[in-house]
PDB file of C-alpha atoms in Angstrom:
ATOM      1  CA  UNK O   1    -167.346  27.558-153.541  1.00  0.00           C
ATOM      2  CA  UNK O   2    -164.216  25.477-152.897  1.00  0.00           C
ATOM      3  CA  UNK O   3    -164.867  23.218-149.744  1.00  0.00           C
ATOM      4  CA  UNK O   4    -162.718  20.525-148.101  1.00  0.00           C
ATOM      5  CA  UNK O   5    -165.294  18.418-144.716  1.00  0.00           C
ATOM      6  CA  UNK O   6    -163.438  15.764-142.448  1.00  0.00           C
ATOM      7  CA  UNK O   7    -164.890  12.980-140.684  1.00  0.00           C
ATOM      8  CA  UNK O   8    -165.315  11.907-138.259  1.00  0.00           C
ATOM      9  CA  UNK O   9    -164.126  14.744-136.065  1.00  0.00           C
ATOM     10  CA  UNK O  10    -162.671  12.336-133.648  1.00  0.00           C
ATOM     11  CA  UNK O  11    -161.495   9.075-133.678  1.00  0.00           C
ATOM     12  CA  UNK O  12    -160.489   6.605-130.435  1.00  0.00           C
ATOM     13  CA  UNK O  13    -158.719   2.901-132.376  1.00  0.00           C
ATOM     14  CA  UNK O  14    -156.988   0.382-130.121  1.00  0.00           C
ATOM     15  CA  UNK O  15    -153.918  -0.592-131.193  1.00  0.00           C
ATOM     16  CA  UNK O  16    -154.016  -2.644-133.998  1.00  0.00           C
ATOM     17  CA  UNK O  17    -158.026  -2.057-135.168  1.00  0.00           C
ATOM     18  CA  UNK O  18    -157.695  -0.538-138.525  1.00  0.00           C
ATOM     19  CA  UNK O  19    -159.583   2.031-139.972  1.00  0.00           C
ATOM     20  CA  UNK O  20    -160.431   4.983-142.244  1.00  0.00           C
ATOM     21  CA  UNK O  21    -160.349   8.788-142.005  1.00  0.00           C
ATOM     22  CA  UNK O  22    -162.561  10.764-144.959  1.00  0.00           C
ATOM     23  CA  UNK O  23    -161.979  13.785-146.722  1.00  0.00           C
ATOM     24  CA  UNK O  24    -165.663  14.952-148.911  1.00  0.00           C
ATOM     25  CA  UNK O  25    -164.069  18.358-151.237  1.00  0.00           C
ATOM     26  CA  UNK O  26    -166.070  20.140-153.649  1.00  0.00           C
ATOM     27  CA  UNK O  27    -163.489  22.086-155.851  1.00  0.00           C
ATOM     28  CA  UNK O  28    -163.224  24.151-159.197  1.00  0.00           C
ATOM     29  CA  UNK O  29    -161.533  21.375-161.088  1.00  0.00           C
ATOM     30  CA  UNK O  30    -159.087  19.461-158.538  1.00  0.00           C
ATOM     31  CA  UNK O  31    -155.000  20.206-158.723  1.00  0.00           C
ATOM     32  CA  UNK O  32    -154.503  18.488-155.895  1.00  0.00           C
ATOM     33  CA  UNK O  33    -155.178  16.851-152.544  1.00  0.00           C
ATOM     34  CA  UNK O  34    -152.775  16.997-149.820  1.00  0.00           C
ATOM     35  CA  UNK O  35    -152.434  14.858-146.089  1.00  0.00           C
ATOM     36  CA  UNK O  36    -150.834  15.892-143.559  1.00  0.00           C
ATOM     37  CA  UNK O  37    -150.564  15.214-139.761  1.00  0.00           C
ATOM     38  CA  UNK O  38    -150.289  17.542-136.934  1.00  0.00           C
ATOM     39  CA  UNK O  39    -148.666  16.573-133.714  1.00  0.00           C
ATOM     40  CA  UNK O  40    -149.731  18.984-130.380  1.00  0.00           C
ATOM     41  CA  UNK O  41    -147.693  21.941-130.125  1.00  0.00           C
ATOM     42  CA  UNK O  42    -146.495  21.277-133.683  1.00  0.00           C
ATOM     43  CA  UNK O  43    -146.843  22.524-137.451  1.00  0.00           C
ATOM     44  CA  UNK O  44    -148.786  20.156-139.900  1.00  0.00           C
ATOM     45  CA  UNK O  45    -145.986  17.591-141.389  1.00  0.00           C
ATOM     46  CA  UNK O  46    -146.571  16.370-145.369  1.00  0.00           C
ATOM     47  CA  UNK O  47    -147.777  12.484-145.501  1.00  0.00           C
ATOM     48  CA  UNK O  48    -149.392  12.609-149.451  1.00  0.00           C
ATOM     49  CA  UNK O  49    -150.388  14.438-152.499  1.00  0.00           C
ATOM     50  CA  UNK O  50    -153.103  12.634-154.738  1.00  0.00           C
ATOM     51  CA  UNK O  51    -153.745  14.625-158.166  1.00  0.00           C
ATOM     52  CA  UNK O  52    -156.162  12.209-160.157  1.00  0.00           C
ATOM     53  CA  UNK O  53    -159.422   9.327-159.238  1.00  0.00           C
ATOM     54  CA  UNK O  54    -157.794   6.366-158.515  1.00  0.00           C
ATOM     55  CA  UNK O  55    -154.931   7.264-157.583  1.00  0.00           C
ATOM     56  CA  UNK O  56    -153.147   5.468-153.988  1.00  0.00           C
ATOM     57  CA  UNK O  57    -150.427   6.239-151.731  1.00  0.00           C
ATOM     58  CA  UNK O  58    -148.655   4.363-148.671  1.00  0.00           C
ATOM     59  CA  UNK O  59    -146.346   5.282-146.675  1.00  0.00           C
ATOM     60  CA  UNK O  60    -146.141   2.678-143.542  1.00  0.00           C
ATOM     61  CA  UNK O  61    -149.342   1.626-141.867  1.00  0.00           C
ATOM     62  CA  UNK O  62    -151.092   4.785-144.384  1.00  0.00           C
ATOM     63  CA  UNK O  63    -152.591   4.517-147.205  1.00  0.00           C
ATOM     64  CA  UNK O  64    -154.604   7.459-149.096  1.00  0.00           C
ATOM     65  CA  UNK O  65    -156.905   6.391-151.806  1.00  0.00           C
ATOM     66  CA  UNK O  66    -158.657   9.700-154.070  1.00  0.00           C
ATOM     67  CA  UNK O  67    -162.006   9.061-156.285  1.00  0.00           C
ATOM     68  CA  UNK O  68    -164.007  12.440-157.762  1.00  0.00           C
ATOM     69  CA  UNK O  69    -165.652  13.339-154.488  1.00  0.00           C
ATOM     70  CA  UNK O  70    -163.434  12.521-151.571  1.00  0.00           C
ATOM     71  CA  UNK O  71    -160.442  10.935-150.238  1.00  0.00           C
ATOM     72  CA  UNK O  72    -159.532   8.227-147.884  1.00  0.00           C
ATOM     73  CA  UNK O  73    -156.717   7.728-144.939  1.00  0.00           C
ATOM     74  CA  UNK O  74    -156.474   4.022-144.161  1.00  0.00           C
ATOM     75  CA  UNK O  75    -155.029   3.444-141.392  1.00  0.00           C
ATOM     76  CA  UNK O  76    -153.620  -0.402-141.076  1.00  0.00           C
ATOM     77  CA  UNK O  77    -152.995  -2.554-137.504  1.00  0.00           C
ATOM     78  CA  UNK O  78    -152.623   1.510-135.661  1.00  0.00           C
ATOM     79  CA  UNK O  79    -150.049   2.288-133.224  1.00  0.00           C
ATOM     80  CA  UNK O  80    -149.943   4.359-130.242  1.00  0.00           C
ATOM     81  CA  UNK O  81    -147.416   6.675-132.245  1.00  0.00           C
ATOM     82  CA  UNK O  82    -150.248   7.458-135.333  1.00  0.00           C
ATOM     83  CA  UNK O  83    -151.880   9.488-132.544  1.00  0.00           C
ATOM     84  CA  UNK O  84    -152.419  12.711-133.985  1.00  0.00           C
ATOM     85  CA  UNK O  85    -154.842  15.297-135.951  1.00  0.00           C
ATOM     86  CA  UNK O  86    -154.555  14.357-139.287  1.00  0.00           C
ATOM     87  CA  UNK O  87    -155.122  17.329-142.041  1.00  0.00           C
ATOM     88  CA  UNK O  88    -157.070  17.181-145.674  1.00  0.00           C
ATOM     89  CA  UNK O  89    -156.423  20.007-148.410  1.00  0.00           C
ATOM     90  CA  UNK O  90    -157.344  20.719-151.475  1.00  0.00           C
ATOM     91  CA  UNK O  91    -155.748  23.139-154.190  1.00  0.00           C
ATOM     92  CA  UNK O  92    -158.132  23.836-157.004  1.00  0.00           C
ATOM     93  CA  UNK O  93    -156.656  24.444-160.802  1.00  0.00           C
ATOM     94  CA  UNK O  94    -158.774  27.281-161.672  1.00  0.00           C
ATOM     95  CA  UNK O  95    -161.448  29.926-160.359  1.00  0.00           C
ATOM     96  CA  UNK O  96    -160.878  32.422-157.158  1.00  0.00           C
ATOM     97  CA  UNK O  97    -158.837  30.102-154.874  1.00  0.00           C
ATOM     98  CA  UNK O  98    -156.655  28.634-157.499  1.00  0.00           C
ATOM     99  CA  UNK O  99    -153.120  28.399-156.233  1.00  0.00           C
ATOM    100  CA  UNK O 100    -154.229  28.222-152.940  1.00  0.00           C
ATOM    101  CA  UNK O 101    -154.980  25.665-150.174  1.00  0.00           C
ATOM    102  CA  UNK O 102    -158.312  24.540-148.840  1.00  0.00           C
ATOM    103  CA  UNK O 103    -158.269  22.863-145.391  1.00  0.00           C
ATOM    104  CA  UNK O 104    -160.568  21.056-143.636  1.00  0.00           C
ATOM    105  CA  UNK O 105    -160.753  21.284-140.077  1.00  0.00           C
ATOM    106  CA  UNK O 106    -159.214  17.657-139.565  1.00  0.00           C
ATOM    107  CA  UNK O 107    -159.773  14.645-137.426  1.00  0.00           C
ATOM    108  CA  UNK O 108    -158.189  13.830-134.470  1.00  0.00           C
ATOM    109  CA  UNK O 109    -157.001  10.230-134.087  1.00  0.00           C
ATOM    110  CA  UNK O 110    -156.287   8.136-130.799  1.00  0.00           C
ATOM    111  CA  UNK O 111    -154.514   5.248-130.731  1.00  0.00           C
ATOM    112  CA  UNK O 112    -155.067   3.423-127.194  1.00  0.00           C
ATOM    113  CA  UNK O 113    -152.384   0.880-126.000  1.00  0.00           C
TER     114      UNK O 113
ATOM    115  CA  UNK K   1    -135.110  19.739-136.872  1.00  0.00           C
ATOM    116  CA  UNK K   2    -137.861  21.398-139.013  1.00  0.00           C
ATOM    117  CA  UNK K   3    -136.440  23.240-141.730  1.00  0.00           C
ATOM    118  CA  UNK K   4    -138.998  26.280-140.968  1.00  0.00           C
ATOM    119  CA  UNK K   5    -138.155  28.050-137.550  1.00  0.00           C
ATOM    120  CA  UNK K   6    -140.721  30.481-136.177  1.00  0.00           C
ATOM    121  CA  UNK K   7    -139.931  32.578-132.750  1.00  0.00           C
ATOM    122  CA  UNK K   8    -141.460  33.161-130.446  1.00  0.00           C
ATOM    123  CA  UNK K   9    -142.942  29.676-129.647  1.00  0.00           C
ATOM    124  CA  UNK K  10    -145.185  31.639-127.293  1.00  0.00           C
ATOM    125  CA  UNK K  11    -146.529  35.204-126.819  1.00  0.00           C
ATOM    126  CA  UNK K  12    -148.669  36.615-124.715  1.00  0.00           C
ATOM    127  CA  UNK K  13    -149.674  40.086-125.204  1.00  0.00           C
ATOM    128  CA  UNK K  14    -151.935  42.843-124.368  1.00  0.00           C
ATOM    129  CA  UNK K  15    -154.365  44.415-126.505  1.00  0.00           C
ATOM    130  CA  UNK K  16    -152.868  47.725-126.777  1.00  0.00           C
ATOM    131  CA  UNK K  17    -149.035  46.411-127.130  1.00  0.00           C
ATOM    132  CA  UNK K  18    -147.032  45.691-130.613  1.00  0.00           C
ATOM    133  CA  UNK K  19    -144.651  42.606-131.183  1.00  0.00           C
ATOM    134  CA  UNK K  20    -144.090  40.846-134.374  1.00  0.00           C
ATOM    135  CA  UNK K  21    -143.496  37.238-134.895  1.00  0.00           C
ATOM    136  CA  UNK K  22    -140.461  35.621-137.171  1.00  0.00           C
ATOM    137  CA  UNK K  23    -139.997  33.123-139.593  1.00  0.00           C
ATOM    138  CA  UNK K  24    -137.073  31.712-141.382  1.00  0.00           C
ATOM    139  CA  UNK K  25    -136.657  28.812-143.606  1.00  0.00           C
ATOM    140  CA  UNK K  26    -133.907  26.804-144.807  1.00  0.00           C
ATOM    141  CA  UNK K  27    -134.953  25.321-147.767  1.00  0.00           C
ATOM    142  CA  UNK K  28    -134.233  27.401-150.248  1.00  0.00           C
ATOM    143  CA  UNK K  29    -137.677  28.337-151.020  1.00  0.00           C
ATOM    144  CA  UNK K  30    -139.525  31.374-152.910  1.00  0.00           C
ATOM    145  CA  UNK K  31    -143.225  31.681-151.472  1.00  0.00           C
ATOM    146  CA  UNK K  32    -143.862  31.870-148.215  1.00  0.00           C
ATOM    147  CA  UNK K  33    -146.983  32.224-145.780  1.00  0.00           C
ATOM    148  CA  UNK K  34    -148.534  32.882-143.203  1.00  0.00           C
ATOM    149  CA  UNK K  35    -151.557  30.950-141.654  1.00  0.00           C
ATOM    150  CA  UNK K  36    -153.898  31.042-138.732  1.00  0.00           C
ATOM    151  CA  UNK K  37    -154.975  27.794-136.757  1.00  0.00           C
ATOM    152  CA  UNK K  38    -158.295  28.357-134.108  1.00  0.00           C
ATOM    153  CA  UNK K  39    -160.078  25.807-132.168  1.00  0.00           C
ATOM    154  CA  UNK K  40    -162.271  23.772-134.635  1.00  0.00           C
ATOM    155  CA  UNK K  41    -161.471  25.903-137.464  1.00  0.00           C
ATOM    156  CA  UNK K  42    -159.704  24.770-140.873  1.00  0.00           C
ATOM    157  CA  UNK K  43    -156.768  26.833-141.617  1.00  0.00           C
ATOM    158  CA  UNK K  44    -157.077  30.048-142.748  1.00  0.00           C
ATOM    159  CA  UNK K  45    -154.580  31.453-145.544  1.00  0.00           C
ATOM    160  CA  UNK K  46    -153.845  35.309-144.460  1.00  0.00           C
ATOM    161  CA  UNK K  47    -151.094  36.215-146.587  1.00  0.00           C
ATOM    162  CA  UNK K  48    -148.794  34.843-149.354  1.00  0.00           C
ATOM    163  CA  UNK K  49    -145.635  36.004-151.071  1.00  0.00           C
ATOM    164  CA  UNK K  50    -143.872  35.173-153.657  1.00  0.00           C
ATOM    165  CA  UNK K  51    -140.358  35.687-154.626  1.00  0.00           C
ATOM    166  CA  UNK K  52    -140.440  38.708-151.695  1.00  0.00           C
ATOM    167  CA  UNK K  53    -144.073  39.754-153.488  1.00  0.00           C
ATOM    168  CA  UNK K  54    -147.488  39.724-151.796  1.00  0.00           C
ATOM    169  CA  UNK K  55    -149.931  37.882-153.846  1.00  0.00           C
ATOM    170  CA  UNK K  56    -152.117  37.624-151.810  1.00  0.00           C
ATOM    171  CA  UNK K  57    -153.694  39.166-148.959  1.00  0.00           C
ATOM    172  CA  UNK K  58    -156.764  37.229-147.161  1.00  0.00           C
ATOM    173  CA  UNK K  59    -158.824  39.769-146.548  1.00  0.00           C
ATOM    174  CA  UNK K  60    -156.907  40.218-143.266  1.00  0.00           C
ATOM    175  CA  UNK K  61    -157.518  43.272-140.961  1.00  0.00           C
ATOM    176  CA  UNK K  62    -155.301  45.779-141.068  1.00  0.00           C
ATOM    177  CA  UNK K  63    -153.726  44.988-137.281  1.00  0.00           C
ATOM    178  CA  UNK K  64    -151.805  42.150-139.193  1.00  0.00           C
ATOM    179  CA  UNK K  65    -148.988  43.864-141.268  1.00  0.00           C
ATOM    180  CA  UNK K  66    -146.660  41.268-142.904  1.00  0.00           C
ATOM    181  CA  UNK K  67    -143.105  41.821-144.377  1.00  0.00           C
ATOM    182  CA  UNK K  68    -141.084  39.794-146.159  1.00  0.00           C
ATOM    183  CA  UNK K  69    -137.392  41.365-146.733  1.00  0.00           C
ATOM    184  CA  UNK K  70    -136.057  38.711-148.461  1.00  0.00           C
ATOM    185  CA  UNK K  71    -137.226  35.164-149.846  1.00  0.00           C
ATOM    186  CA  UNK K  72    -135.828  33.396-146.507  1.00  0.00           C
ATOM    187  CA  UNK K  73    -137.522  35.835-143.748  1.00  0.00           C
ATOM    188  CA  UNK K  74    -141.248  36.377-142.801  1.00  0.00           C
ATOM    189  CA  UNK K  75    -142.422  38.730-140.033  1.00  0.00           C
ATOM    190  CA  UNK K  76    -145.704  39.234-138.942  1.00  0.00           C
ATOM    191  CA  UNK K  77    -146.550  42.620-137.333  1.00  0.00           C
ATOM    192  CA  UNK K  78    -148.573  42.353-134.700  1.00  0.00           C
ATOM    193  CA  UNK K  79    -150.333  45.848-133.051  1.00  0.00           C
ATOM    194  CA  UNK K  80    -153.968  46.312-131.413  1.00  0.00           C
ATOM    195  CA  UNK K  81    -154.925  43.381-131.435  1.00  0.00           C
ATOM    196  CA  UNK K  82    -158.286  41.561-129.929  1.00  0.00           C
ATOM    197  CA  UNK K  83    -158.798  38.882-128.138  1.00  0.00           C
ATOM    198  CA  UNK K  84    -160.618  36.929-130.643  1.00  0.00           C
ATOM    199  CA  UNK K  85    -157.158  37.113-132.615  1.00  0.00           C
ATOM    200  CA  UNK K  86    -155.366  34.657-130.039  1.00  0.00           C
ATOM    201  CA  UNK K  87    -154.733  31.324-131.714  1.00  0.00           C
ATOM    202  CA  UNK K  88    -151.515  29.341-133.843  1.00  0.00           C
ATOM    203  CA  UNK K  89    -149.783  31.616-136.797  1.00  0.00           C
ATOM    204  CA  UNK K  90    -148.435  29.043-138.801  1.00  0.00           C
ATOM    205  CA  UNK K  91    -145.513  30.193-141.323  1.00  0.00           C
ATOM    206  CA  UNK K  92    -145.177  27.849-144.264  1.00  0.00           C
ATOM    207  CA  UNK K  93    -142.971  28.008-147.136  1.00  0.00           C
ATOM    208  CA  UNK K  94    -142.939  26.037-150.815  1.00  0.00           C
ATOM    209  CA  UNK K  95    -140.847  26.767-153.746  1.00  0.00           C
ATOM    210  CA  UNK K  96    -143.146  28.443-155.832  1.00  0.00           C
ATOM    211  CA  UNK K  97    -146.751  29.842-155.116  1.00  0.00           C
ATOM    212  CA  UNK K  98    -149.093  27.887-157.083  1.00  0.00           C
ATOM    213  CA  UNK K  99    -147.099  24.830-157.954  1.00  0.00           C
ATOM    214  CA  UNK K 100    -149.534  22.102-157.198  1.00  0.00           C
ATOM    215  CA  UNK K 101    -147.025  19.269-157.043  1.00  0.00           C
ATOM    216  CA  UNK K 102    -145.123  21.270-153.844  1.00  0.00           C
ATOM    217  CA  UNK K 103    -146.630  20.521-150.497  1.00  0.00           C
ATOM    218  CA  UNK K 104    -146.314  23.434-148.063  1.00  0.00           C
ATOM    219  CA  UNK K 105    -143.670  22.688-145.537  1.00  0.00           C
ATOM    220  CA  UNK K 106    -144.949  24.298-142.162  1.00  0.00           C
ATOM    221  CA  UNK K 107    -143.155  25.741-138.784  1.00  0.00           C
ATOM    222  CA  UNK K 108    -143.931  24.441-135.747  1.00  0.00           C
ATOM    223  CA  UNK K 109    -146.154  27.878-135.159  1.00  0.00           C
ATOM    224  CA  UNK K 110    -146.353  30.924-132.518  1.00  0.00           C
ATOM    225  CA  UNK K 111    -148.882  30.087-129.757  1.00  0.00           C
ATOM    226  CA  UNK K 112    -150.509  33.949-129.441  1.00  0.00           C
ATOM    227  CA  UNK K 113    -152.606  35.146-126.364  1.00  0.00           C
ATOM    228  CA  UNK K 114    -154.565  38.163-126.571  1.00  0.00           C
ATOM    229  CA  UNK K 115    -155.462  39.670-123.344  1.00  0.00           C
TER     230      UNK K 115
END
Protein backbone atom coordinates (compact mmCIF):
# COMPACT_ATOMS: atom_id res chain seq x y z
CA UNK A 1 0.00 0.00 0.00
CA UNK A 2 1.17 3.45 -1.13
CA UNK A 3 2.29 5.47 2.06
CA UNK A 4 3.84 8.94 2.41
CA UNK A 5 5.07 9.57 6.95
CA UNK A 6 6.43 13.15 7.96
CA UNK A 7 8.64 13.98 10.67
CA UNK A 8 8.87 15.36 12.96
CA UNK A 9 5.29 16.49 13.41
CA UNK A 10 6.44 19.76 14.74
CA UNK A 11 9.27 21.76 14.52
CA UNK A 12 10.26 25.17 16.77
CA UNK A 13 14.05 26.72 14.80
CA UNK A 14 15.31 30.14 15.85
CA UNK A 15 16.06 32.22 13.28
CA UNK A 16 18.93 31.31 11.55
CA UNK A 17 19.47 27.41 13.07
CA UNK A 18 19.16 25.29 10.06
CA UNK A 19 17.61 22.17 9.71
CA UNK A 20 15.80 19.26 8.02
CA UNK A 21 12.19 18.14 7.52
CA UNK A 22 11.76 14.15 6.33
CA UNK A 23 9.47 12.58 4.12
CA UNK A 24 9.77 8.17 4.57
CA UNK A 25 7.15 6.93 1.23
CA UNK A 26 6.67 3.47 0.36
CA UNK A 27 5.19 3.54 -3.26
CA UNK A 28 4.39 1.19 -6.32
CA UNK A 29 7.31 2.39 -8.35
CA UNK A 30 7.79 6.31 -7.63
CA UNK A 31 6.47 9.06 -10.46
CA UNK A 32 7.00 11.59 -8.33
CA UNK A 33 7.48 13.48 -5.09
CA UNK A 34 6.00 16.76 -4.55
CA UNK A 35 6.64 19.81 -1.57
CA UNK A 36 4.55 22.07 -0.82
CA UNK A 37 3.82 24.60 2.01
CA UNK A 38 0.66 25.57 3.60
CA UNK A 39 0.17 28.91 5.19
CA UNK A 40 -3.02 29.11 8.00
CA UNK A 41 -6.18 29.78 6.42
CA UNK A 42 -4.55 28.96 3.07
CA UNK A 43 -4.35 26.18 0.21
CA UNK A 44 -1.00 24.17 -0.03
CA UNK A 45 1.41 26.36 -2.49
CA UNK A 46 4.00 24.15 -4.95
CA UNK A 47 7.84 24.50 -3.64
CA UNK A 48 9.36 21.05 -5.66
CA UNK A 49 8.88 17.98 -7.66
CA UNK A 50 11.78 15.31 -7.35
CA UNK A 51 11.22 12.24 -9.89
CA UNK A 52 14.55 10.14 -9.48
CA UNK A 53 17.45 9.16 -6.26
CA UNK A 54 19.66 11.82 -6.24
CA UNK A 55 18.02 14.20 -7.47
CA UNK A 56 18.15 18.15 -5.56
CA UNK A 57 16.20 21.20 -5.68
CA UNK A 58 16.58 24.88 -4.15
CA UNK A 59 14.66 27.42 -4.23
CA UNK A 60 15.95 30.20 -1.54
CA UNK A 61 16.89 29.05 1.92
CA UNK A 62 15.13 25.24 0.57
CA UNK A 63 16.60 22.64 -0.59
CA UNK A 64 14.88 19.06 -1.26
CA UNK A 65 17.19 16.18 -1.69
CA UNK A 66 15.20 12.46 -2.87
CA UNK A 67 17.12 8.92 -2.35
CA UNK A 68 14.85 5.42 -2.78
CA UNK A 69 13.17 5.66 0.59
CA UNK A 70 12.55 9.24 1.56
CA UNK A 71 13.05 12.79 0.96
CA UNK A 72 14.59 15.72 2.63
CA UNK A 73 13.56 19.65 3.19
CA UNK A 74 16.68 21.54 4.25
CA UNK A 75 16.02 24.36 5.54
CA UNK A 76 19.22 26.93 5.54
CA UNK A 77 19.88 30.12 8.22
CA UNK A 78 15.43 30.02 8.71
CA UNK A 79 13.44 33.05 8.82
CA UNK A 80 10.48 34.06 10.68
CA UNK A 81 8.60 34.08 7.18
CA UNK A 82 9.42 29.95 6.48
CA UNK A 83 6.86 29.55 9.29
CA UNK A 84 4.47 27.24 7.99
CA UNK A 85 3.17 23.42 7.58
CA UNK A 86 5.13 22.13 5.02
CA UNK A 87 3.43 19.15 2.79
CA UNK A 88 5.14 15.72 1.27
CA UNK A 89 3.36 13.73 -1.69
CA UNK A 90 3.91 11.10 -3.56
CA UNK A 91 2.33 9.98 -7.03
CA UNK A 92 3.06 6.38 -7.79
CA UNK A 93 3.55 5.19 -11.71
CA UNK A 94 1.59 2.13 -11.52
CA UNK A 95 -0.85 -0.09 -9.28
CA UNK A 96 -4.35 1.25 -7.62
CA UNK A 97 -3.34 4.86 -6.78
CA UNK A 98 -1.45 5.57 -9.90
CA UNK A 99 -2.27 9.04 -11.11
CA UNK A 100 -3.05 10.07 -7.88
CA UNK A 101 -1.51 11.91 -4.88
CA UNK A 102 -0.36 10.50 -1.59
CA UNK A 103 0.00 13.01 1.29
CA UNK A 104 1.46 12.85 4.37
CA UNK A 105 0.06 14.59 7.15
CA UNK A 106 2.97 17.29 7.18
CA UNK A 107 5.11 19.09 9.66
CA UNK A 108 4.58 22.20 11.05
CA UNK A 109 7.58 24.55 11.20
CA UNK A 110 8.26 27.63 13.60
CA UNK A 111 10.60 30.01 13.02
CA UNK A 112 11.17 32.17 16.37
CA UNK A 113 12.65 35.74 16.02
CA UNK B 1 -3.97 36.38 -6.24
CA UNK B 2 -4.30 32.54 -6.42
CA UNK B 3 -5.31 31.48 -9.69
CA UNK B 4 -7.95 28.91 -8.01
CA UNK B 5 -10.90 30.83 -6.23
CA UNK B 6 -13.18 28.80 -3.99
CA UNK B 7 -16.43 30.56 -2.23
CA UNK B 8 -17.50 30.47 0.39
CA UNK B 9 -14.30 30.99 2.51
CA UNK B 10 -16.54 29.90 5.38
CA UNK B 11 -19.77 27.92 5.98
CA UNK B 12 -21.43 26.96 8.69
CA UNK B 13 -24.30 24.73 8.37
CA UNK B 14 -26.75 22.53 9.97
CA UNK B 15 -27.05 18.96 9.60
CA UNK B 16 -30.27 18.81 7.90
CA UNK B 17 -29.59 21.98 5.45
CA UNK B 18 -28.07 21.83 1.66
CA UNK B 19 -25.43 24.39 0.25
CA UNK B 20 -22.80 23.66 -2.23
CA UNK B 21 -19.39 25.07 -2.40
CA UNK B 22 -17.63 26.68 -5.76
CA UNK B 23 -14.57 26.55 -7.48
CA UNK B 24 -13.15 28.28 -10.44
CA UNK B 25 -9.78 28.37 -11.91
CA UNK B 26 -7.98 30.49 -14.21
CA UNK B 27 -5.42 28.57 -15.56
CA UNK B 28 -6.61 27.03 -18.24
CA UNK B 29 -6.63 23.67 -16.83
CA UNK B 30 -8.47 20.18 -17.61
CA UNK B 31 -8.62 18.05 -14.25
CA UNK B 32 -9.80 19.30 -11.40
CA UNK B 33 -10.43 18.15 -7.65
CA UNK B 34 -11.66 18.16 -4.83
CA UNK B 35 -9.89 17.38 -1.43
CA UNK B 36 -10.58 17.18 2.24
CA UNK B 37 -8.08 18.57 4.96
CA UNK B 38 -8.94 17.32 8.97
CA UNK B 39 -6.95 17.91 11.99
CA UNK B 40 -3.85 15.58 11.83
CA UNK B 41 -4.99 13.90 8.82
CA UNK B 42 -3.07 13.75 5.31
CA UNK B 43 -5.22 14.86 2.55
CA UNK B 44 -7.75 12.90 1.35
CA UNK B 45 -8.51 12.77 -2.58
CA UNK B 46 -12.57 12.60 -2.86
CA UNK B 47 -13.14 13.20 -6.35
CA UNK B 48 -11.32 13.90 -9.67
CA UNK B 49 -12.34 14.95 -13.15
CA UNK B 50 -10.98 15.15 -16.09
CA UNK B 51 -11.72 17.11 -19.12
CA UNK B 52 -15.50 17.62 -17.34
CA UNK B 53 -15.24 13.51 -16.60
CA UNK B 54 -15.21 11.86 -13.16
CA UNK B 55 -12.39 9.51 -12.88
CA UNK B 56 -12.48 9.06 -9.92
CA UNK B 57 -14.61 8.90 -7.02
CA UNK B 58 -12.92 8.23 -3.40
CA UNK B 59 -15.13 6.12 -2.07
CA UNK B 60 -17.00 9.24 -0.85
CA UNK B 61 -20.50 8.99 0.78
CA UNK B 62 -23.16 9.75 -1.12
CA UNK B 63 -24.00 13.31 0.91
CA UNK B 64 -21.04 14.69 -1.28
CA UNK B 65 -22.39 15.10 -4.91
CA UNK B 66 -19.83 16.86 -7.18
CA UNK B 67 -20.44 18.56 -10.62
CA UNK B 68 -18.30 19.81 -12.91
CA UNK B 69 -20.18 21.76 -15.92
CA UNK B 70 -17.36 22.74 -17.63
CA UNK B 71 -13.41 22.31 -17.36
CA UNK B 72 -13.16 25.82 -15.40
CA UNK B 73 -16.07 25.21 -12.65
CA UNK B 74 -16.27 22.72 -9.68
CA UNK B 75 -19.19 22.54 -7.23
CA UNK B 76 -19.47 20.47 -4.43
CA UNK B 77 -23.01 19.55 -3.24
CA UNK B 78 -23.32 19.56 0.08
CA UNK B 79 -26.82 17.92 1.85
CA UNK B 80 -27.19 15.90 5.30
CA UNK B 81 -24.31 16.17 6.38
CA UNK B 82 -22.58 15.08 9.93
CA UNK B 83 -20.63 16.60 12.07
CA UNK B 84 -17.66 14.51 11.63
CA UNK B 85 -17.74 15.99 7.93
CA UNK B 86 -16.66 19.61 9.17
CA UNK B 87 -13.11 20.32 8.06
CA UNK B 88 -11.10 22.27 4.75
CA UNK B 89 -12.48 21.18 1.04
CA UNK B 90 -9.64 21.99 -0.90
CA UNK B 91 -10.34 22.42 -4.85
CA UNK B 92 -7.22 21.86 -6.90
CA UNK B 93 -6.75 21.90 -10.50
CA UNK B 94 -3.68 20.57 -12.99
CA UNK B 95 -3.70 20.30 -16.65
CA UNK B 96 -4.14 16.82 -17.07
CA UNK B 97 -5.07 14.00 -14.50
CA UNK B 98 -2.19 11.81 -14.20
CA UNK B 99 0.59 13.89 -15.60
CA UNK B 100 3.27 13.40 -13.05
CA UNK B 101 5.41 16.37 -14.03
CA UNK B 102 2.14 18.89 -13.12
CA UNK B 103 1.94 19.85 -9.51
CA UNK B 104 -1.64 20.42 -8.34
CA UNK B 105 -2.27 24.08 -7.95
CA UNK B 106 -4.70 24.42 -4.85
CA UNK B 107 -7.49 27.14 -3.65
CA UNK B 108 -7.20 28.68 -0.64
CA UNK B 109 -10.20 26.13 0.63
CA UNK B 110 -13.89 26.38 2.26
CA UNK B 111 -13.63 26.27 6.08
CA UNK B 112 -17.03 23.88 6.70
CA UNK B 113 -18.84 23.57 10.15
CA UNK B 114 -21.22 20.93 10.72
CA UNK B 115 -23.57 21.50 13.49
Amino acid sequence: EDQVTQSPEALRLQEGESSSLNCSYTVSGLRGLFWYRQDPGKGPEFLFTLYSAGEEKEKERLKATLTKKESFLHITAPKPEDSATYLCAVQASRGAGANNLFFGTGTRLTVIP
Amino acid sequence: ETGVTQTPRHLVMGMTNKKSLKCEQHLGHNAMYWYKQSAKKPLELMFVYNFKEQTENNSVPSRFSPECPNSSHLFLHLHTLQPEDSALYLCASSPEWGQGDSPLHFGNGTRLTVT
